[in-house]
mmCIF file with all atom_site columns, C-alpha atoms in Angstrom:
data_model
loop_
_atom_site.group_PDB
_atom_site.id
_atom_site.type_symbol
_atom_site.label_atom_id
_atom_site.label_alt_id
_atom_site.label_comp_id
_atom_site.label_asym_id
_atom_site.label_entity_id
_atom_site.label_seq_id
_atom_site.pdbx_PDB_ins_code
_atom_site.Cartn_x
_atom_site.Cartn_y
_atom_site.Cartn_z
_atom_site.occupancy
_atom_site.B_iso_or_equiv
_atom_site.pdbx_formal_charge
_atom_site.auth_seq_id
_atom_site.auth_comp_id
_atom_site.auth_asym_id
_atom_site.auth_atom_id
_atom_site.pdbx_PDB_model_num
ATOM 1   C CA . UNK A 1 1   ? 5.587   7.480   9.382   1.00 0.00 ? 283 UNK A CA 1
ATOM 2   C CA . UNK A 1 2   ? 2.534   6.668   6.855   1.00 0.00 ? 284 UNK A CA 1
ATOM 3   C CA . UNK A 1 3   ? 0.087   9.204   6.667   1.00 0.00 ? 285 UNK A CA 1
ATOM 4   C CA . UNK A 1 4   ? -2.794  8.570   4.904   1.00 0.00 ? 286 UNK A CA 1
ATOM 5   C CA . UNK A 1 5   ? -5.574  11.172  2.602   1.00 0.00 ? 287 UNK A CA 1
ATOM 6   C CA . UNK A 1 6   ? -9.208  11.310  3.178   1.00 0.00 ? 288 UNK A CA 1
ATOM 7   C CA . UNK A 1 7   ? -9.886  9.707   0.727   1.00 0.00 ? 289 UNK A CA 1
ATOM 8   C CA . UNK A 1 8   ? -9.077  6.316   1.960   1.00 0.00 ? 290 UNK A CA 1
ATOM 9   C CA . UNK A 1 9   ? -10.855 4.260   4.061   1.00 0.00 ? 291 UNK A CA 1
ATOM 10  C CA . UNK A 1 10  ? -9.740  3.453   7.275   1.00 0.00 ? 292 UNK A CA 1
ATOM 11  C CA . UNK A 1 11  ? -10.987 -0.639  6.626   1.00 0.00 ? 293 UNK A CA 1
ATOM 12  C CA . UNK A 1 12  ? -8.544  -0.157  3.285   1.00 0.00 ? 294 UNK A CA 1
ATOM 13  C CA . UNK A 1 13  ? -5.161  0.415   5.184   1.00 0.00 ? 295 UNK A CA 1
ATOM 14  C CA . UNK A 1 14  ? -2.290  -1.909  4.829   1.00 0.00 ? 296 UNK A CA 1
ATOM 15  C CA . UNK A 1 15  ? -2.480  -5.240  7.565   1.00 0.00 ? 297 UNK A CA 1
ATOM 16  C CA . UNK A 1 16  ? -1.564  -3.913  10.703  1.00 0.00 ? 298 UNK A CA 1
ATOM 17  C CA . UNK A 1 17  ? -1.382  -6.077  13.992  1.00 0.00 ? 299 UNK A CA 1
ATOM 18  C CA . UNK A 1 18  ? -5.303  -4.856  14.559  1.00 0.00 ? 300 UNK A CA 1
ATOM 19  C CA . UNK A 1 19  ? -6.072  -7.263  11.623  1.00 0.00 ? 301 UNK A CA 1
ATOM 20  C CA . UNK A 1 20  ? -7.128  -10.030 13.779  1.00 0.00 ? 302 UNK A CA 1
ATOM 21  C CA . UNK A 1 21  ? -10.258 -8.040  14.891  1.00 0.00 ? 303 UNK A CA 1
ATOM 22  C CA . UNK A 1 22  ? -10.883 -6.904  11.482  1.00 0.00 ? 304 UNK A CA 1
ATOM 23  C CA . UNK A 1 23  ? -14.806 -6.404  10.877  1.00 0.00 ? 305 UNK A CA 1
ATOM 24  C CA . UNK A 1 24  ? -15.633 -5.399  6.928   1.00 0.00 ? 306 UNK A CA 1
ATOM 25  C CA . UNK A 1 25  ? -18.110 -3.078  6.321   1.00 0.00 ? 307 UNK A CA 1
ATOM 26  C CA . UNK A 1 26  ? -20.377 -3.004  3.136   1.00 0.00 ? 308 UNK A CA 1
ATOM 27  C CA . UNK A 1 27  ? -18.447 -2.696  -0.030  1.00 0.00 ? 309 UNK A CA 1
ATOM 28  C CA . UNK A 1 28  ? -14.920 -3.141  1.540   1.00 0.00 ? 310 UNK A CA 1
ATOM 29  C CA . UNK A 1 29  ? -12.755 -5.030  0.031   1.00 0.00 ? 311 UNK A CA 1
ATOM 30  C CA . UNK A 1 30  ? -11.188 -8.242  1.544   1.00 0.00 ? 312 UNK A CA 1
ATOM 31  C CA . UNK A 1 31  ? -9.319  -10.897 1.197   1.00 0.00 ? 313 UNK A CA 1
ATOM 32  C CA . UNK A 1 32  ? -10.617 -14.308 3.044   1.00 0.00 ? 314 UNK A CA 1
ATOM 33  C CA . UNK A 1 33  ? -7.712  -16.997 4.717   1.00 0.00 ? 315 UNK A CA 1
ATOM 34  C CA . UNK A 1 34  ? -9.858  -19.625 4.657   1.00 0.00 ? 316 UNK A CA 1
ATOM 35  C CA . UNK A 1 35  ? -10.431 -19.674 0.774   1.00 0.00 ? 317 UNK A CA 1
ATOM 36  C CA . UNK A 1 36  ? -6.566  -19.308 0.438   1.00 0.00 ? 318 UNK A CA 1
ATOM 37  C CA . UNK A 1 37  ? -6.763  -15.698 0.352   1.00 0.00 ? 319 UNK A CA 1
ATOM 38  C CA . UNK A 1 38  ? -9.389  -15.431 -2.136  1.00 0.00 ? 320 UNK A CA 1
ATOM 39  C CA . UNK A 1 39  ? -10.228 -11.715 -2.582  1.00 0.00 ? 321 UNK A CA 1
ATOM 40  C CA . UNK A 1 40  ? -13.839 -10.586 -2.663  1.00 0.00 ? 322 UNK A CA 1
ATOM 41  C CA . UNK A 1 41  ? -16.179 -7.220  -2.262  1.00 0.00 ? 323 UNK A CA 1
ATOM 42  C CA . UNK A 1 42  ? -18.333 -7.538  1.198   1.00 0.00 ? 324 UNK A CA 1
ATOM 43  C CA . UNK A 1 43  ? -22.106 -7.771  -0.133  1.00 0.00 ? 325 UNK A CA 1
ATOM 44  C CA . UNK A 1 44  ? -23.817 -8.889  3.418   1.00 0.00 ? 326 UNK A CA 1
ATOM 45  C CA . UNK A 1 45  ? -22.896 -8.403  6.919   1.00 0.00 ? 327 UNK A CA 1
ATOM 46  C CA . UNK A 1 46  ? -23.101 -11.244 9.880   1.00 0.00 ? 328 UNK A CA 1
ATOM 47  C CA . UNK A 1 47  ? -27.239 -9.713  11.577  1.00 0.00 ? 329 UNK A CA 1
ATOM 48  C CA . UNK A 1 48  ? -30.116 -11.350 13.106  1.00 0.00 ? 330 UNK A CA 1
ATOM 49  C CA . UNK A 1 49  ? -30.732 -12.843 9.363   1.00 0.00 ? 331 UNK A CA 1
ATOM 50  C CA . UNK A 1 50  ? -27.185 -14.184 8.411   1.00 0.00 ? 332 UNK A CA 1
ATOM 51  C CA . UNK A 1 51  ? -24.859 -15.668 10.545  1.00 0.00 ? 333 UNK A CA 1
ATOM 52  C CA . UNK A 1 52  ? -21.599 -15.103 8.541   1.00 0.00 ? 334 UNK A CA 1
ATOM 53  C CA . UNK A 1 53  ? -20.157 -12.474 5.811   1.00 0.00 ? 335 UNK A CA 1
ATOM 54  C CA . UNK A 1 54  ? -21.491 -12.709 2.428   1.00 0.00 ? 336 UNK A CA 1
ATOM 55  C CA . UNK A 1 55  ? -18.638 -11.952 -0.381  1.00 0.00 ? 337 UNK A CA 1
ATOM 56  C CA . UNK A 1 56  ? -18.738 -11.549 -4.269  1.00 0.00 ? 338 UNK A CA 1
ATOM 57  C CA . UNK A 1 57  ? -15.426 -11.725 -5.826  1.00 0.00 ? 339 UNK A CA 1
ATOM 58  C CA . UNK A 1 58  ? -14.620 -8.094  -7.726  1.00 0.00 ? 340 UNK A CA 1
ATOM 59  C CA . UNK A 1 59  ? -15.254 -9.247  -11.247 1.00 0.00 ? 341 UNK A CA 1
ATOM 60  C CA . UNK A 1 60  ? -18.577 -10.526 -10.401 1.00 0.00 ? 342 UNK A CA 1
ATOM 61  C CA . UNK A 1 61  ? -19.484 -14.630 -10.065 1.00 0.00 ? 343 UNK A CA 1
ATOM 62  C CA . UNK A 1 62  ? -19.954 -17.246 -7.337  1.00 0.00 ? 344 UNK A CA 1
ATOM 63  C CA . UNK A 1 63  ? -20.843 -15.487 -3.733  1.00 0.00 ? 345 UNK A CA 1
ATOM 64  C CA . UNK A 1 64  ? -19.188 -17.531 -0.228  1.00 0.00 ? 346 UNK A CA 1
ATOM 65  C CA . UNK A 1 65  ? -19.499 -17.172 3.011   1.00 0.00 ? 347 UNK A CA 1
ATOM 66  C CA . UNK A 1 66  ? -17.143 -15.886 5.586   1.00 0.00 ? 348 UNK A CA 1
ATOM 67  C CA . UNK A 1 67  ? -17.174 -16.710 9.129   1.00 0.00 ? 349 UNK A CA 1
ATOM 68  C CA . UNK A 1 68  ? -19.660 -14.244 11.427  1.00 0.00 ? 350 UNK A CA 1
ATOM 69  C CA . UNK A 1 69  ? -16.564 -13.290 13.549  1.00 0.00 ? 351 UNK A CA 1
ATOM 70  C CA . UNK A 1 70  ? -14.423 -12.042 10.461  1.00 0.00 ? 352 UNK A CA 1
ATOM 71  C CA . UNK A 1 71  ? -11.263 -14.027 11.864  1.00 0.00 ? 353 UNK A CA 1
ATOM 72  C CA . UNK A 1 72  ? -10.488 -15.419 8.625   1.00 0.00 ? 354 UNK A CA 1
ATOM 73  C CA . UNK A 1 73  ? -11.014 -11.970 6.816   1.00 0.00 ? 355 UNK A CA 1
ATOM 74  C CA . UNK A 1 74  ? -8.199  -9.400  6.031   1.00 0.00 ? 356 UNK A CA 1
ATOM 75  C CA . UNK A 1 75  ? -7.420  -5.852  4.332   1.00 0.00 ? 357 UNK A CA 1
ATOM 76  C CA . UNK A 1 76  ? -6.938  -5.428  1.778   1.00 0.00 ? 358 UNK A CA 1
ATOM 77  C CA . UNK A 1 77  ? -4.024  -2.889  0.663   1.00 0.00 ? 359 UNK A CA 1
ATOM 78  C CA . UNK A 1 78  ? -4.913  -0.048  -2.230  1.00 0.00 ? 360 UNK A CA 1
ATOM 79  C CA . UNK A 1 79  ? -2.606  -0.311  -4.893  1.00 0.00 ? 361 UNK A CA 1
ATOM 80  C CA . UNK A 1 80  ? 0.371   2.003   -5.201  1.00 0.00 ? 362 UNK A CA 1
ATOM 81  C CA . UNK A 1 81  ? 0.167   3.531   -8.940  1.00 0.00 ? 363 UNK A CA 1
ATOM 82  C CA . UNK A 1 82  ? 3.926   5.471   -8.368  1.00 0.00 ? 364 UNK A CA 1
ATOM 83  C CA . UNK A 1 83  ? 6.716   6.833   -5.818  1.00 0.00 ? 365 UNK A CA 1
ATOM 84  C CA . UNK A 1 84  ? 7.464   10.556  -6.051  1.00 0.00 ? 366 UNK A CA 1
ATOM 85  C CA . UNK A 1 85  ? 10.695  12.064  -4.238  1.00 0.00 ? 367 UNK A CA 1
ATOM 86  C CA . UNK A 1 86  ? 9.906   14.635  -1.639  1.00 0.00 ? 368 UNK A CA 1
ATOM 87  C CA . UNK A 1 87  ? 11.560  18.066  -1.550  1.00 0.00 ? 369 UNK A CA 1
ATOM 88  C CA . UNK A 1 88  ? 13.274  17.352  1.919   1.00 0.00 ? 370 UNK A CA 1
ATOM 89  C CA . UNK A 1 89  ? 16.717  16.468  2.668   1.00 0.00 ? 371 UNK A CA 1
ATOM 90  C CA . UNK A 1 90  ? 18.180  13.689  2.624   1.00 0.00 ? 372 UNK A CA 1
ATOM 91  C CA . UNK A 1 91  ? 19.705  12.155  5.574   1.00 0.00 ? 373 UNK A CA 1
ATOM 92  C CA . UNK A 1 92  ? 22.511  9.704   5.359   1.00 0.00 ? 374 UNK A CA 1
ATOM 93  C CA . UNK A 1 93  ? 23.605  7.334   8.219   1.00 0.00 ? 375 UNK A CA 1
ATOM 94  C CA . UNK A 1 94  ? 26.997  6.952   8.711   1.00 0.00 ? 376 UNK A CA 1
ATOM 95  C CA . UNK A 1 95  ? 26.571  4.244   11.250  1.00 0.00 ? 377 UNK A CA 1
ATOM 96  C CA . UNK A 1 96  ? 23.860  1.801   9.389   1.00 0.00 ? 378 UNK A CA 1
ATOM 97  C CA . UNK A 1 97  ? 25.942  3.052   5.634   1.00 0.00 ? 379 UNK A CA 1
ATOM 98  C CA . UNK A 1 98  ? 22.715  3.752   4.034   1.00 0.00 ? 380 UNK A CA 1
ATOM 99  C CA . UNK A 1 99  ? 20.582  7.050   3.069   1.00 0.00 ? 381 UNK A CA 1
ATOM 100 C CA . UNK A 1 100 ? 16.765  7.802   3.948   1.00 0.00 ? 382 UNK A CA 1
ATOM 101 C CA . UNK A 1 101 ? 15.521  9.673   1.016   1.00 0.00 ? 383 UNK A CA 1
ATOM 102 C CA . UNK A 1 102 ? 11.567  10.885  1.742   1.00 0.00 ? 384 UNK A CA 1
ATOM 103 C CA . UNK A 1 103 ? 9.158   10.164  -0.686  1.00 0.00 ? 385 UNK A CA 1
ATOM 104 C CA . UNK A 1 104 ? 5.340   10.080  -1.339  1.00 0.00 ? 386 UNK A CA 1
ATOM 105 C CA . UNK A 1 105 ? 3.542   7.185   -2.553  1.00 0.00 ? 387 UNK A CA 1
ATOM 106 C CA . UNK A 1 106 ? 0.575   7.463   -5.001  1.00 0.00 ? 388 UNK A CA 1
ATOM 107 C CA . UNK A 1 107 ? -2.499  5.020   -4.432  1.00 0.00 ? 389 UNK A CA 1
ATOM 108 C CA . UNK A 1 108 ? -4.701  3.736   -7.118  1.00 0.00 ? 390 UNK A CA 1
ATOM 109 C CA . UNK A 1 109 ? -7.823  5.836   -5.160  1.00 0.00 ? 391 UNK A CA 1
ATOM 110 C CA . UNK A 1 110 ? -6.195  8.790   -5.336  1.00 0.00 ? 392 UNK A CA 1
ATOM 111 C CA . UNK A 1 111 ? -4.804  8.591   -1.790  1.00 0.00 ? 393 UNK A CA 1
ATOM 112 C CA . UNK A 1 112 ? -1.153  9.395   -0.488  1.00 0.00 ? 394 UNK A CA 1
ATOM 113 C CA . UNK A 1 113 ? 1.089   8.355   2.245   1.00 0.00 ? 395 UNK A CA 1
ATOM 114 C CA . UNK A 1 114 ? 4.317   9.323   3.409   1.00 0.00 ? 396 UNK A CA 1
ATOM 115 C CA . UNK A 1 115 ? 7.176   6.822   3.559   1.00 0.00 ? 397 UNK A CA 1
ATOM 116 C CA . UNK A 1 116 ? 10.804  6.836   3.122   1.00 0.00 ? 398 UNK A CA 1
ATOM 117 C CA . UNK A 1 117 ? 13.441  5.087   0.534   1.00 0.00 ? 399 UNK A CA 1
ATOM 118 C CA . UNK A 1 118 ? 16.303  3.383   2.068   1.00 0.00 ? 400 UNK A CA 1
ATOM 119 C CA . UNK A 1 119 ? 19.391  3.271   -0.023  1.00 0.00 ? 401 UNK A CA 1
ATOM 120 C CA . UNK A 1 120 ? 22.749  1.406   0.445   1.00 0.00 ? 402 UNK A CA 1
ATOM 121 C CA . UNK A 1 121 ? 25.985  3.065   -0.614  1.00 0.00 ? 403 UNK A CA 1
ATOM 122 C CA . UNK A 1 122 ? 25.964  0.785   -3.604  1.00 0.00 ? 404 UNK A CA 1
ATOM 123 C CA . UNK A 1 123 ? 22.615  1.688   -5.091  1.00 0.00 ? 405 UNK A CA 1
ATOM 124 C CA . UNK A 1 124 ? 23.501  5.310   -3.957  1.00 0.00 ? 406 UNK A CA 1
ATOM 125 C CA . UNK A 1 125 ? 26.726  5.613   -6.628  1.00 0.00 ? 407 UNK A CA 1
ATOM 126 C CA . UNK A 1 126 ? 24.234  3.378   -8.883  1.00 0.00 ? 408 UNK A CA 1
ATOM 127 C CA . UNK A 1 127 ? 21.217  5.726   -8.649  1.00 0.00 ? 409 UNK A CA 1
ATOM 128 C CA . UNK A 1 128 ? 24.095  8.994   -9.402  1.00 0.00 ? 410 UNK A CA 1
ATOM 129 C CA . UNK A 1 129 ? 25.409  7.162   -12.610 1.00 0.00 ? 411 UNK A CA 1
ATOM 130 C CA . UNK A 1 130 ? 21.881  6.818   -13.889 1.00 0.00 ? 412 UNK A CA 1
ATOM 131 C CA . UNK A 1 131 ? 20.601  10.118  -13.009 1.00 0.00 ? 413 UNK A CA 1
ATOM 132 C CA . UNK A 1 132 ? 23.624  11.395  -14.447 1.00 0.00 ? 414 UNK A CA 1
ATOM 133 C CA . UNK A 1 133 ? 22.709  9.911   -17.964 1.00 0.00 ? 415 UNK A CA 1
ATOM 134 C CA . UNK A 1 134 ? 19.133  11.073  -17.436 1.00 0.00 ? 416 UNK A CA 1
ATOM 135 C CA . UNK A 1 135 ? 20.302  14.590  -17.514 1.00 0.00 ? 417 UNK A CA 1
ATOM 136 C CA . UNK A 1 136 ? 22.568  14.290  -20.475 1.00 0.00 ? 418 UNK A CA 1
ATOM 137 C CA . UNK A 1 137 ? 20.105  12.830  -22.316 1.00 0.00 ? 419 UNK A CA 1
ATOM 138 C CA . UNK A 1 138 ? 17.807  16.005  -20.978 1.00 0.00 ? 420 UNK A CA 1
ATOM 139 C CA . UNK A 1 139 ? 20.438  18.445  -22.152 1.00 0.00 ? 421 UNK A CA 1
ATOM 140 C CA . UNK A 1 140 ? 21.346  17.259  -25.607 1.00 0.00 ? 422 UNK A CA 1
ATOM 141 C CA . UNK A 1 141 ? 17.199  16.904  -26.444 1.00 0.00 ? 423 UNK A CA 1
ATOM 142 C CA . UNK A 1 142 ? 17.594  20.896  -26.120 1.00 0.00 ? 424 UNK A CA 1
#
């Protein structure tokens, strides 16, 4: 149901079963298995010169090697900043006793996606109670 902006990168999606044959390009970010999940900015790519990946971590300092086959290498995920509701129904299921309320999450790089909030009954009449206060607290500010 994720549908990703423009502006993201296809190498900069979430880890999806196609992240075994993960290859990095230039600048993508990534985070390496065999340095415990070290995260680091791709400055060189496995060529005639350089058997392996070269990275850097973000912050700048000591550059390691990855192996040539990118195996041990991963995405990466782009920061969510915020969730915003959608202005669709929302859909309750009597069967599994929880509602599906759509929403949009914000990325640190601008980008979007699609996704959906599941809610149990419980945090349903929790969720009203609050929202409830939030608007009397709206209404006597005016």
């Amino acid at each position: 149901m994720a549908e990703q902006t423009a502006k993201r990168r296809p190498s900069q999606f979430a880890e999806s079963s196609d992240d075994i044959s993960f290859h990095p390009r230039l600048g993508d970010v990534a985070s390496d298995l065999a340095k415990g999940g070290r995260i680091g900015i791709v400055i060189a790519l496995p060529d005639e010169t350089s058997a392996s990946y070269h990275l850097r971590p973000p912050a700048g300092g000591q550059v390691w090697s990855a192996r040539y086959d990118g195996t041990t290498l991963r995405r990466v995920p782009v920061p969510v900043t915020h969730v915003v509701p959608m202005a669709r129904d929302v859909i309750y299921d009597r069967r599994a006793q929880q509602a599906a309320l759509p929403v949009v999450v914000h990325h640190e790089d601008g980008g979007t996606s699609e996704s959906v909030l599941i809610l149990t009954p419980a945090q349903i009449e929790l969720y009203r109670i609050q929202l409830d206060q939030l608007i009397e607290l709206r209404e006597n500010q005016w």
